[in-house]
GROMACS .gro file of C-alpha atoms in nm:
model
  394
    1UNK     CA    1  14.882  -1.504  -4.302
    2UNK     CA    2  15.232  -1.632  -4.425
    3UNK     CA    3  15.554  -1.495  -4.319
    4UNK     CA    4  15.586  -1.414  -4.644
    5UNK     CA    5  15.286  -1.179  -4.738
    6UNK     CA    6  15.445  -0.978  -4.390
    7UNK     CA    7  15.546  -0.625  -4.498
    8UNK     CA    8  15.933  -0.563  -4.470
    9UNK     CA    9  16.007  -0.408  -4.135
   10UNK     CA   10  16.143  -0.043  -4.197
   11UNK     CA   11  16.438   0.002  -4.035
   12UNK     CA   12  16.557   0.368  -3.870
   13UNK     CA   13  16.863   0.465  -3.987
   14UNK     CA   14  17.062   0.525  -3.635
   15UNK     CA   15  17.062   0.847  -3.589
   16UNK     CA   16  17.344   1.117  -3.673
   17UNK     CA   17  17.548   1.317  -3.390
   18UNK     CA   18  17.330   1.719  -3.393
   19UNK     CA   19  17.564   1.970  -3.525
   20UNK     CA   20  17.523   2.313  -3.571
   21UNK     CA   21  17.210   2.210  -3.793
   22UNK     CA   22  16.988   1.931  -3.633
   23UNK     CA   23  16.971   1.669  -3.933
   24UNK     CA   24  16.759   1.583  -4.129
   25UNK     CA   25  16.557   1.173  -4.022
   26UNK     CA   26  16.562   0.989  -4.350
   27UNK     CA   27  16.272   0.753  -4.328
   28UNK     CA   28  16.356   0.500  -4.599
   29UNK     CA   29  16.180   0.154  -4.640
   30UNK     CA   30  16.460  -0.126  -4.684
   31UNK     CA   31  16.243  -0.338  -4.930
   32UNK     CA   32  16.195  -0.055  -5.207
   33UNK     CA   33  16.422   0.150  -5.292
   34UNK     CA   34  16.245   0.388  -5.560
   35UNK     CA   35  15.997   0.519  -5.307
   36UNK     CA   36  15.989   0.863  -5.234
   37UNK     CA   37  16.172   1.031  -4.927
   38UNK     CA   38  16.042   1.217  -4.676
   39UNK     CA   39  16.228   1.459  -4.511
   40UNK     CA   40  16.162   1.586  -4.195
   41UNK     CA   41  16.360   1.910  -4.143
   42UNK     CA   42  16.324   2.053  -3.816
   43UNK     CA   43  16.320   2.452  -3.820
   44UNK     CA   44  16.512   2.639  -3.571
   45UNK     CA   45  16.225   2.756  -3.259
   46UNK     CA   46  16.128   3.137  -3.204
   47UNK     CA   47  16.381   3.297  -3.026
   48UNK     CA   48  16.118   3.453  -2.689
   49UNK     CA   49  16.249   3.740  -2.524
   50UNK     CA   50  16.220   3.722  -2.155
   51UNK     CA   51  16.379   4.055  -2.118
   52UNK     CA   52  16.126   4.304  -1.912
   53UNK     CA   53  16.004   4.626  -2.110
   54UNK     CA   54  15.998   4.952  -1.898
   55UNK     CA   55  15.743   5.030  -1.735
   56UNK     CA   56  15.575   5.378  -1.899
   57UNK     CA   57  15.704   5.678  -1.702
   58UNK     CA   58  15.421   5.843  -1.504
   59UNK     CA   59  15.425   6.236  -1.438
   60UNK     CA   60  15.331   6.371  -1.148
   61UNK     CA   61  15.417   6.735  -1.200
   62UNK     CA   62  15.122   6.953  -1.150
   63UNK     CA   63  14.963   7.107  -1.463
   64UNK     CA   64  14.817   7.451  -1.516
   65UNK     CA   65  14.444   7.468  -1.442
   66UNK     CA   66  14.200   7.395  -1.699
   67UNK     CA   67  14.066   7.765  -1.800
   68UNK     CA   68  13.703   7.763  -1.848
   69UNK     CA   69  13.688   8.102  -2.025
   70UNK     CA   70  13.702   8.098  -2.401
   71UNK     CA   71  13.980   8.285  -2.501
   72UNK     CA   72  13.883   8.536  -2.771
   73UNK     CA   73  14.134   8.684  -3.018
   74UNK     CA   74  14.146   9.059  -3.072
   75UNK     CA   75  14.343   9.044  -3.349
   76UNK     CA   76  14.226   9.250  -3.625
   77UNK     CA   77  14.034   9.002  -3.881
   78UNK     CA   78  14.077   8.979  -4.222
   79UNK     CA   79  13.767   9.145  -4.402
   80UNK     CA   80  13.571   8.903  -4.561
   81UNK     CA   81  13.413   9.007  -4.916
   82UNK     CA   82  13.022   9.109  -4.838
   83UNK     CA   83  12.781   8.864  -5.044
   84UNK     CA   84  12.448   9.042  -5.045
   85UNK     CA   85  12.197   8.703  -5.056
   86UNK     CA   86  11.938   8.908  -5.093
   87UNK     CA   87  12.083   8.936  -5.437
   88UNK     CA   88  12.235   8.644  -5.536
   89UNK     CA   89  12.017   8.352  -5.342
   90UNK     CA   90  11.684   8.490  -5.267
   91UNK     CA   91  11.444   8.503  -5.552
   92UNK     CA   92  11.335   8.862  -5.644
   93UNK     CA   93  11.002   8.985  -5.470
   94UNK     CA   94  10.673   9.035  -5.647
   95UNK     CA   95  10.552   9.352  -5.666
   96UNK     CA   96  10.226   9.391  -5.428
   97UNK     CA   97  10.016   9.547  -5.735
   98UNK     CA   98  10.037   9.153  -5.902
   99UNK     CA   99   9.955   8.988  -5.498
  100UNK     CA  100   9.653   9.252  -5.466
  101UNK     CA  101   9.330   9.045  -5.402
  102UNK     CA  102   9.031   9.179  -5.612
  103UNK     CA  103   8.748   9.298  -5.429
  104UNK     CA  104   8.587   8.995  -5.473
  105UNK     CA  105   8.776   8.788  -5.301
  106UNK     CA  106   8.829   9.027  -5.026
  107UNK     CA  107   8.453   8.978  -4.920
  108UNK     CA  108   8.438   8.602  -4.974
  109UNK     CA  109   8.756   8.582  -4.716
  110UNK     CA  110   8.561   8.825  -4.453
  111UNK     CA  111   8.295   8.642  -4.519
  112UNK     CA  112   8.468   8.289  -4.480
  113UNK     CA  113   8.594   8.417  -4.132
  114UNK     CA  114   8.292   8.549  -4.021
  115UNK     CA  115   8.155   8.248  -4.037
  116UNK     CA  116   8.429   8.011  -3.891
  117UNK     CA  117   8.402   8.270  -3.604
  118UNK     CA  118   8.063   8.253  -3.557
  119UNK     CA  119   8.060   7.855  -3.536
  120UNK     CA  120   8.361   7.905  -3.303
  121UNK     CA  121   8.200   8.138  -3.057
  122UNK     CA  122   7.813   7.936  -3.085
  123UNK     CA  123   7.981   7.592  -3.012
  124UNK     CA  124   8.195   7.794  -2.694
  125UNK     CA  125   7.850   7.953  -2.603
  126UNK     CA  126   7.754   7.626  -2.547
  127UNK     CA  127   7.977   7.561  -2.289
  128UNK     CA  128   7.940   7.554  -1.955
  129UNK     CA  129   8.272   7.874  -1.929
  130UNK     CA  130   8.104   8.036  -2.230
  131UNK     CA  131   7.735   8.041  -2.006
  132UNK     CA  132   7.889   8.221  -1.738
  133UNK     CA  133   8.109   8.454  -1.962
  134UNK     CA  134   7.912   8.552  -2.168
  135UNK     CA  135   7.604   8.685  -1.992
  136UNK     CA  136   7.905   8.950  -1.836
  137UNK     CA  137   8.078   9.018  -2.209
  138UNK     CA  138   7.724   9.153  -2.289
  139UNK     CA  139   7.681   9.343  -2.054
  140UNK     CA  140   7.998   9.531  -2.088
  141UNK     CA  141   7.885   9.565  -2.446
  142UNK     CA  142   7.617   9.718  -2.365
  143UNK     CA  143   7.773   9.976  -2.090
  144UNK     CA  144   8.030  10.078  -2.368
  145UNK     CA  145   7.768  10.132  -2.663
  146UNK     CA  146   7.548  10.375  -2.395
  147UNK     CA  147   7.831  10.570  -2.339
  148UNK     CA  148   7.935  10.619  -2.668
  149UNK     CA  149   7.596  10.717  -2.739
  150UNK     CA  150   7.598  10.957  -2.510
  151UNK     CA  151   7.915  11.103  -2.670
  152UNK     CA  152   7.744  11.104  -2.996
  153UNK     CA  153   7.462  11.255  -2.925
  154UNK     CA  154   7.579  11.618  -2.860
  155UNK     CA  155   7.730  11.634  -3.201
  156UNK     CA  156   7.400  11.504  -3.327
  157UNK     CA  157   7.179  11.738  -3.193
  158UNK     CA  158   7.356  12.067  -3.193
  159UNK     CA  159   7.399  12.074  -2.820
  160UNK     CA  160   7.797  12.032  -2.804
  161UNK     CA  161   7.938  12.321  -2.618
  162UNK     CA  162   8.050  12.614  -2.836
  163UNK     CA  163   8.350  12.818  -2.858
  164UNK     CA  164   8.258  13.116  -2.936
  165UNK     CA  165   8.503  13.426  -3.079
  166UNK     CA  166   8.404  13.776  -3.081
  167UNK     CA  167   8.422  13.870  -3.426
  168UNK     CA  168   8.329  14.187  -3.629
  169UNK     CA  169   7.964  14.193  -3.677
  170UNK     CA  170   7.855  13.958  -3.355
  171UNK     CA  171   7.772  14.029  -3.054
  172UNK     CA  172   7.724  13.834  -2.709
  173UNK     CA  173   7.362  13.688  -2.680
  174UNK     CA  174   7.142  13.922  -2.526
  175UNK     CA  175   6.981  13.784  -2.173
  176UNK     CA  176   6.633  13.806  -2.012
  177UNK     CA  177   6.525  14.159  -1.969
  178UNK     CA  178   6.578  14.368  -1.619
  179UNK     CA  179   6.330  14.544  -1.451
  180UNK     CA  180   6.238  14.819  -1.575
  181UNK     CA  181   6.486  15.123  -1.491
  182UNK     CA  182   6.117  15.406  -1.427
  183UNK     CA  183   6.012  15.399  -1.082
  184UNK     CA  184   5.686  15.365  -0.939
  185UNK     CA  185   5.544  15.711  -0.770
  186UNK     CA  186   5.657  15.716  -0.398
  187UNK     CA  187   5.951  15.447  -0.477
  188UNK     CA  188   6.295  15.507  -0.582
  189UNK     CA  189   6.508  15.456  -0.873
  190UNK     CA  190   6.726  15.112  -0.889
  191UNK     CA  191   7.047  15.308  -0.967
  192UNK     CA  192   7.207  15.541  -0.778
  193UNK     CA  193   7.229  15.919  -0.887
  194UNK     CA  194   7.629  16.049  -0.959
  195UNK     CA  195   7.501  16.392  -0.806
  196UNK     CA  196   7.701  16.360  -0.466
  197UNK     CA  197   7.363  16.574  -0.328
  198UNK     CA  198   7.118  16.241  -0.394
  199UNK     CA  199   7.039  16.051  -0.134
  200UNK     CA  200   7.157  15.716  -0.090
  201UNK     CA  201   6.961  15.471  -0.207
  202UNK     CA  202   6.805  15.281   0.056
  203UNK     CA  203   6.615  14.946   0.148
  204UNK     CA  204   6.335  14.994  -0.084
  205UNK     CA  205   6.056  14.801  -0.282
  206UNK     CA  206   6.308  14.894  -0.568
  207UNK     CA  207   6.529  14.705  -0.437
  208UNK     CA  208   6.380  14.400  -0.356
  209UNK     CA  209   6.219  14.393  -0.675
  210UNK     CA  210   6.597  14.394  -0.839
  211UNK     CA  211   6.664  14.071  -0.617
  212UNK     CA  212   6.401  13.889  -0.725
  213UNK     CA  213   6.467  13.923  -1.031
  214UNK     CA  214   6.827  13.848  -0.986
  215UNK     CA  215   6.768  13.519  -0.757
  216UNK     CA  216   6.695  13.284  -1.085
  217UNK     CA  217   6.947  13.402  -1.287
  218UNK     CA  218   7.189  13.335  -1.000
  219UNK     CA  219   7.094  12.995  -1.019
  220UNK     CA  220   7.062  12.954  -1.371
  221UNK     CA  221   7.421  13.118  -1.434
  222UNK     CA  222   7.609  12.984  -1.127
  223UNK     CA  223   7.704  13.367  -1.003
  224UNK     CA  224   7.668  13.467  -0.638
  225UNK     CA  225   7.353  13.649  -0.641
  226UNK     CA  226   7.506  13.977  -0.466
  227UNK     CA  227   7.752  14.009  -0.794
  228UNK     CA  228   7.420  13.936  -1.053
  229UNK     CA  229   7.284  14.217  -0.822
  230UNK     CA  230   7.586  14.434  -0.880
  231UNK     CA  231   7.576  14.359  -1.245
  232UNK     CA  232   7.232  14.438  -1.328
  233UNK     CA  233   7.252  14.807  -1.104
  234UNK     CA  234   7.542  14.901  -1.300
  235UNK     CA  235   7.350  14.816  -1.674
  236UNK     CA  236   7.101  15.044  -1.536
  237UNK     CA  237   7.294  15.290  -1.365
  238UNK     CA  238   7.480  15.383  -1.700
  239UNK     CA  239   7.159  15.344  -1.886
  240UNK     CA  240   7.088  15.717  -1.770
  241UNK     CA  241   7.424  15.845  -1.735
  242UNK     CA  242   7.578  15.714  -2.070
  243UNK     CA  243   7.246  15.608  -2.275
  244UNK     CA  244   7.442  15.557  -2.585
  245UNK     CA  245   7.698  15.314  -2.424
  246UNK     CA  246   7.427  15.030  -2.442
  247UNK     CA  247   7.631  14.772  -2.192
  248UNK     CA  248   7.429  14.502  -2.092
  249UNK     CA  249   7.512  14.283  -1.756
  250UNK     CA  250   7.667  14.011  -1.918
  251UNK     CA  251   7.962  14.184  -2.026
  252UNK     CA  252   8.029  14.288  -1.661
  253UNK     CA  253   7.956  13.913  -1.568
  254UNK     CA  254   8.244  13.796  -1.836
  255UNK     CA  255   8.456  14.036  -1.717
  256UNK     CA  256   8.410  13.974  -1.364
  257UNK     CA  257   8.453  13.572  -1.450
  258UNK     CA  258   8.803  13.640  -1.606
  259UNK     CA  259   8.912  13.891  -1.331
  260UNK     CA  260   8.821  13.709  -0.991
  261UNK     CA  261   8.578  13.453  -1.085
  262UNK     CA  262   8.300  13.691  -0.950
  263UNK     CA  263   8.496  13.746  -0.641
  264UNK     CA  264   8.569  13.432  -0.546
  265UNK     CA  265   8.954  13.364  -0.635
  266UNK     CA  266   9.206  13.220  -0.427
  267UNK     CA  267   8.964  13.042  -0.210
  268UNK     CA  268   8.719  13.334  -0.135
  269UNK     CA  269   8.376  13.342  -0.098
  270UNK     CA  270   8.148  13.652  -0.207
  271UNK     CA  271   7.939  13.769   0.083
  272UNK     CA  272   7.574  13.883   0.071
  273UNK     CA  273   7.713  14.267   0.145
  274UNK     CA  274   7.913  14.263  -0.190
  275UNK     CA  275   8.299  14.176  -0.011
  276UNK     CA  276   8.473  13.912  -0.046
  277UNK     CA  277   8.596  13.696   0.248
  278UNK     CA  278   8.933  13.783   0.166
  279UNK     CA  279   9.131  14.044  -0.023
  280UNK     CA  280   9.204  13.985  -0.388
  281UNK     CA  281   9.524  14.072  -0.510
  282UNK     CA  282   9.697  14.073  -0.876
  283UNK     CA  283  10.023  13.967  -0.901
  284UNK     CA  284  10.298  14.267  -0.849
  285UNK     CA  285  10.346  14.465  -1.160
  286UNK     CA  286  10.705  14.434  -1.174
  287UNK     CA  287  10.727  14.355  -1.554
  288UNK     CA  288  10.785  13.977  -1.510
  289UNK     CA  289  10.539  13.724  -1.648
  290UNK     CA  290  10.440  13.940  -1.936
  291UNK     CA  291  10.303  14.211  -1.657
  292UNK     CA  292  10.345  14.562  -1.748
  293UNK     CA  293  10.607  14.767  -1.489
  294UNK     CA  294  10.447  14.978  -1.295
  295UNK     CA  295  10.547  15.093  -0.974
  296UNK     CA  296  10.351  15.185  -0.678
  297UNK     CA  297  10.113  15.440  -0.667
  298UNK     CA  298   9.913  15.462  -0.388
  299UNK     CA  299  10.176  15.377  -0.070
  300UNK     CA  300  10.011  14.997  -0.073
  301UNK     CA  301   9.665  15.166   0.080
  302UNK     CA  302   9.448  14.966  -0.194
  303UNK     CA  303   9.665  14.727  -0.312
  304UNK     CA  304   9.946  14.612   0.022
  305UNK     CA  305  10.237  14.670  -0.181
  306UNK     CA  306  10.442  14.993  -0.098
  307UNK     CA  307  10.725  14.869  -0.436
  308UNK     CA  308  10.453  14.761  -0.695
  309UNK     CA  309  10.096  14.860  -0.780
  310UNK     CA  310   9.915  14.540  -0.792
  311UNK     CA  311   9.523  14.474  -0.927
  312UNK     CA  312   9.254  14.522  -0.697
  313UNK     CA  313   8.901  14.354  -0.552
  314UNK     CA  314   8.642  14.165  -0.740
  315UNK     CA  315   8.680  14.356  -1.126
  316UNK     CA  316   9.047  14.387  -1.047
  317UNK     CA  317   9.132  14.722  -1.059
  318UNK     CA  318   9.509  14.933  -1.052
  319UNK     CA  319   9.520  15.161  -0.767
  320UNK     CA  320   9.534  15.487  -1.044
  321UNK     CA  321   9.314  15.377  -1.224
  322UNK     CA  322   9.066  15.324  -0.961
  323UNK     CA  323   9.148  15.670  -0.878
  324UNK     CA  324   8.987  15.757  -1.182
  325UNK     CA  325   8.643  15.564  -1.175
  326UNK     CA  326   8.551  15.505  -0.843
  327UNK     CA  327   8.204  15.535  -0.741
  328UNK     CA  328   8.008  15.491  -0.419
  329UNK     CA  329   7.731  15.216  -0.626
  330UNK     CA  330   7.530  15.098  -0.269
  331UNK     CA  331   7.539  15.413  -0.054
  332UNK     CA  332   7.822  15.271   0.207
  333UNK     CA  333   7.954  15.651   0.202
  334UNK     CA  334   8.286  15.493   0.104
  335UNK     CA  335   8.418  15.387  -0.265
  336UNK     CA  336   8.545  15.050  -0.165
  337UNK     CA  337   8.729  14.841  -0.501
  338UNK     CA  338   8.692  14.552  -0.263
  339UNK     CA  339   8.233  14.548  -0.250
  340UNK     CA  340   8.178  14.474  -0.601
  341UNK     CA  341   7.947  14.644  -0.607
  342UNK     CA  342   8.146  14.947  -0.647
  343UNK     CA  343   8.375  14.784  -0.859
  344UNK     CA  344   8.132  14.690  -1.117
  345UNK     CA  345   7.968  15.023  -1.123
  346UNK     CA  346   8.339  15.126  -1.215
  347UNK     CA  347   8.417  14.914  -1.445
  348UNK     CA  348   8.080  15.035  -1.627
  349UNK     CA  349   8.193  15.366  -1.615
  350UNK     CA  350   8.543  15.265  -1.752
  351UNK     CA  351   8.387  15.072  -2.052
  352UNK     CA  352   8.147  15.352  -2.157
  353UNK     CA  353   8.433  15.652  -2.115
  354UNK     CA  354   8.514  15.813  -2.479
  355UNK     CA  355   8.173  15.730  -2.596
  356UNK     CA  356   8.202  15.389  -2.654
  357UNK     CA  357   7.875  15.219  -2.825
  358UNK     CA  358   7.916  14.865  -2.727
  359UNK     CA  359   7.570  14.807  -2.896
  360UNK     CA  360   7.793  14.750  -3.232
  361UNK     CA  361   8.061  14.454  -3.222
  362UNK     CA  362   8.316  14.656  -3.295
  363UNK     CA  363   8.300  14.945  -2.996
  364UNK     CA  364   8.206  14.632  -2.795
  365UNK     CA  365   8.577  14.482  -2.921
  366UNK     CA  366   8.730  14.829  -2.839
  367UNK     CA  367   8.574  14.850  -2.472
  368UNK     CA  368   8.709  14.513  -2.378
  369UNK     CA  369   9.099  14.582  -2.485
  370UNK     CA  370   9.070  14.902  -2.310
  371UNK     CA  371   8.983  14.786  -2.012
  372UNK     CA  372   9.295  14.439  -2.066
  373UNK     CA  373   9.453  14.516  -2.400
  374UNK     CA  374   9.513  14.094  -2.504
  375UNK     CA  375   9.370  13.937  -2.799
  376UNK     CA  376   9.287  13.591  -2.597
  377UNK     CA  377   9.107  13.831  -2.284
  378UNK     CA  378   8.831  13.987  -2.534
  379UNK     CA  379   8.746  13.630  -2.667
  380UNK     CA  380   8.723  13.466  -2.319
  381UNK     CA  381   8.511  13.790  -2.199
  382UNK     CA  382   8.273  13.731  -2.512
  383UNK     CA  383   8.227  13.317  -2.463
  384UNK     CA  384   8.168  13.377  -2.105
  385UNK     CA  385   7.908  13.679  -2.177
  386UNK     CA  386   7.759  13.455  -2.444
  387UNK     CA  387   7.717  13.167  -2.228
  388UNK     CA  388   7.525  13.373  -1.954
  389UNK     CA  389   7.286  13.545  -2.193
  390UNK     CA  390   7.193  13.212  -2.333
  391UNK     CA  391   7.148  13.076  -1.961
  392UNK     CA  392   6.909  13.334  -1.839
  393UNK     CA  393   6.677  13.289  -2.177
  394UNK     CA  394   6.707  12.879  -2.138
   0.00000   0.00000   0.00000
C-alpha cells in the first residue's frame, strides 16, 4: 500500500490542566475537519459513605408475662335489634294436613320395609353369628309369648280374681253345708247349751264328726283347722239360740281374717286347743291413728294396759265389750277372749244382738259396722267371706 492511501494519524490534543471540572477530551481527526465531535464528559463519581450506622438498640428490660386467660369485658353491651329468621329467612312451614300420606301409601311403605327387613335378617340368618343367635332369640320369643299367655288367659276365661263389694241385695256365697245341728240318740249336741246348768260338752262322736268335716275345708280355705272348728260351732250354736239371725261361718271366718288373721298376727301360730302362741293385742286406744279414745277399763287384766283399753285375742275384742258377750264355747270353765273359740262364739252373739237377720244383705251390712263401724272393714269382711264360701264348694 502507498504512503499515500495511509489514513492521517489523529493527533491528541495535549491535554488541559483539571480544574474544578475535569475537561472535556476532544477527539478531533487533523485531516477532516467537518466530522463530528465526540465528547467525552466525565461525570462526577458517587459520593460512598463510609460513615458506620448505629447499631439497633436492644432492650433487655423484662416484660410483663404473657396472660393466657382471655380477658372478658363486663361492660354492659349495646342491645342489638332481635331479627327473628324464623321470619325473615326461613321459608314458611307446610301445614302437616298437605304432608299427610294417604292410606295407600302408608301400607306400600310398611310393606317396602317389611320386606328390606326380611332380606336383611334371612341373608344375617345365614351367617355363621346369626346361626348361633338366633336359635337363643327364639327361644326367648317363645318364653315371653307363654307368659303373656298365661296373663291372658284369666281375663279370657272368667277366672281373674274378683273384687267383690257388699252391696244392697248380695250376699257372700254360701259354703258347703255343716253337719247337721240334731243329734243322734245317746250322742250330744255340737253346740254348747247357754243354760250355765248343761253339761259341758265333752269328747264325743259329735265332735269328731264336726272335725272331719272341718279338716277339708281347712285345707281348701287355708284356716287353721281349730278356728274352721270354732267357726262352724258358733253357726250352729246361734242356730238354736237366735234362729232368725241366719249367720253362716264364713262371716266369722272374714271377720276373724281382718281381726288377727285367724289368730295368727304378729308372728303367732294358732294351736290345736284354740290359743294362740302369743297374746294378741290392738293398738292402745288413745285416739291417735284414727283410734277412738277410750281409756282403760278393766285394770290391764284382758288387755296389759292399766292407761288404755286395747283389742283383745283372736276376734279382737275391747275389754267392756267382752264383758258383755263372753261365753264359755268349749267347756274350759273359763271365758277366755284369747281360745277362739270363745271369741268366735262371742262375736256370734254380738252380730245376732237386736235381732239382726243377716240372711238379707242389708242386716248382714248392719251386723258388720256394728261390730267395726268403717265403710272399707264391711267390704274386706264380705270379699274374704265370699272367697271362702266359693272355696269350700270348689
Amino acid at each position: 500500500m502507498a504512503s499515500n492511501d495511509r489514513p492521517s494519524l489523529i493527533r491528541p490534543s495535549a491535554p488541559r490542566q483539571r480544574s474544578g471540572e475535569d475537561a472535556p477530551v476532544s477527539l478531533t481527526s487533523d485531516s477532516s475537519e467537518s466530522a463530528p465531535k465526540v465528547s467525552l464528559v466525565r461525570r462526577p463519581a458517587a459520593t460512598v459513605s463510609l460513615v458506620r450506622r448505629a447499631a439497633p438498640k436492644v432492650s433487655l428490660v423484662r416484660r410483663a408475662p404473657v396472660s393466657l386467660t382471655k380477658k372478658v369485658n363486663l361492660a354492659k353491651r349495646t342491645k342489638r335489634p332481635f331479627s327473628d329468621p324464623w321470619t325473615s329467612t326461613r321459608p314458611p312451614v307446610r301445614s302437616h294436613r298437605r304432608s299427610r300420606l294417604t292410606p295407600t301409601q302408608v301400607f306400600v311403605a310398611a310393606g317396602t320395609g317389611a320386606t328390606r327387613s326380611a332380606r336383611a335378617t334371612r341373608a344375617w340368618a345365614r351367617r355363621p353369628a346369626g346361626r348361633m343367635v338366633l336359635p337363643g332369640v327364639l327361644m326367648a320369643l317363645l318364653v315371653a309369648v307363654a307368659f303373656a299367655g298365661g296373663a291372658w288367659l284369666p281375663q279370657v276365661t272368667g277366672n281373674e280374681p274378683v273384687v267383690a263389694e257388699q252391696s244392697e241385695d248380695v250376699l257372700p256365697s254360701e259354703s258347703a253345708d255343716l253337719p247337721s245341728d240334731k243329734p243322734e240318740d245317746g250322742e250330744q249336741p255340737l253346740f254348747p247349751s247357754e243354760d250355765p246348768s248343761a253339761p259341758p260338752r265333752g269328747e264325743q262322736s259329735a265332735a269328731d264328726t264336726l272335725a272331719a268335716w272341718a279338716a277339708p275345708i281347712a285345707v281348701r280355705t287355708n284356716i287353721p283347722l281349730a278356728a274352721v272348728e270354732a267357726y262352724a260351732l258358733a253357726e250352729l250354736t246361734v242356730a238354736q239360740t237366735h234362729p232368725g239371725c241366719n249367720l253362716k261361718w264364713t262371716t266369722l271366718a272374714g271377720i276373724g281374717r281382718n281381726e288377727s288373721n285367724h289368730g295368727q298376727s304378729g308372728g303367732a301360730t294358732l294351736n290345736s286347743d284354740g290359743r294362740p302362741s302369743k297374746p294378741i293385742y290392738g293398738p292402745p286406744l288413745d285416739g291417735t291413728n284414727n283410734n277412738k279414745a277410750i281409756q282403760d277399763t278393766d285394770d290391764g287384766v284382758l288387755d296389759g294396759d292399766a292407761v288404755w283399753d286395747r283389742a283383745v285375742g283372736p276376734m279382737q275384742f275391747i275389754p267392756s265389750t267382752w264383758r258383755t258377750y263372753a261365753i264359755d264355747a268349749d267347756g274350759s270353765g273359763q271365758a277366755d277372749p284369747h281360745d277362739i273359740d270363745d271369741a268366735a262364739l262371742a262375736s256370734a252373739r254380738y252380730l245376732c244382738g237386736s235381732n239382726r237377720n243377716l240372711g238379707t244383705a242389708e242386716g248382714w251390712r248392719q251386723a258388720i259396722l256394728a261390730y267395726n263401724n268403717v265403710e272399707v272393714y264391711v267390704n274386706n269382711v264380705f270379699r274374704e267371706a265370699d272367697n271362702y264360701g266359693k272355696a269350700t264348694r270348689a
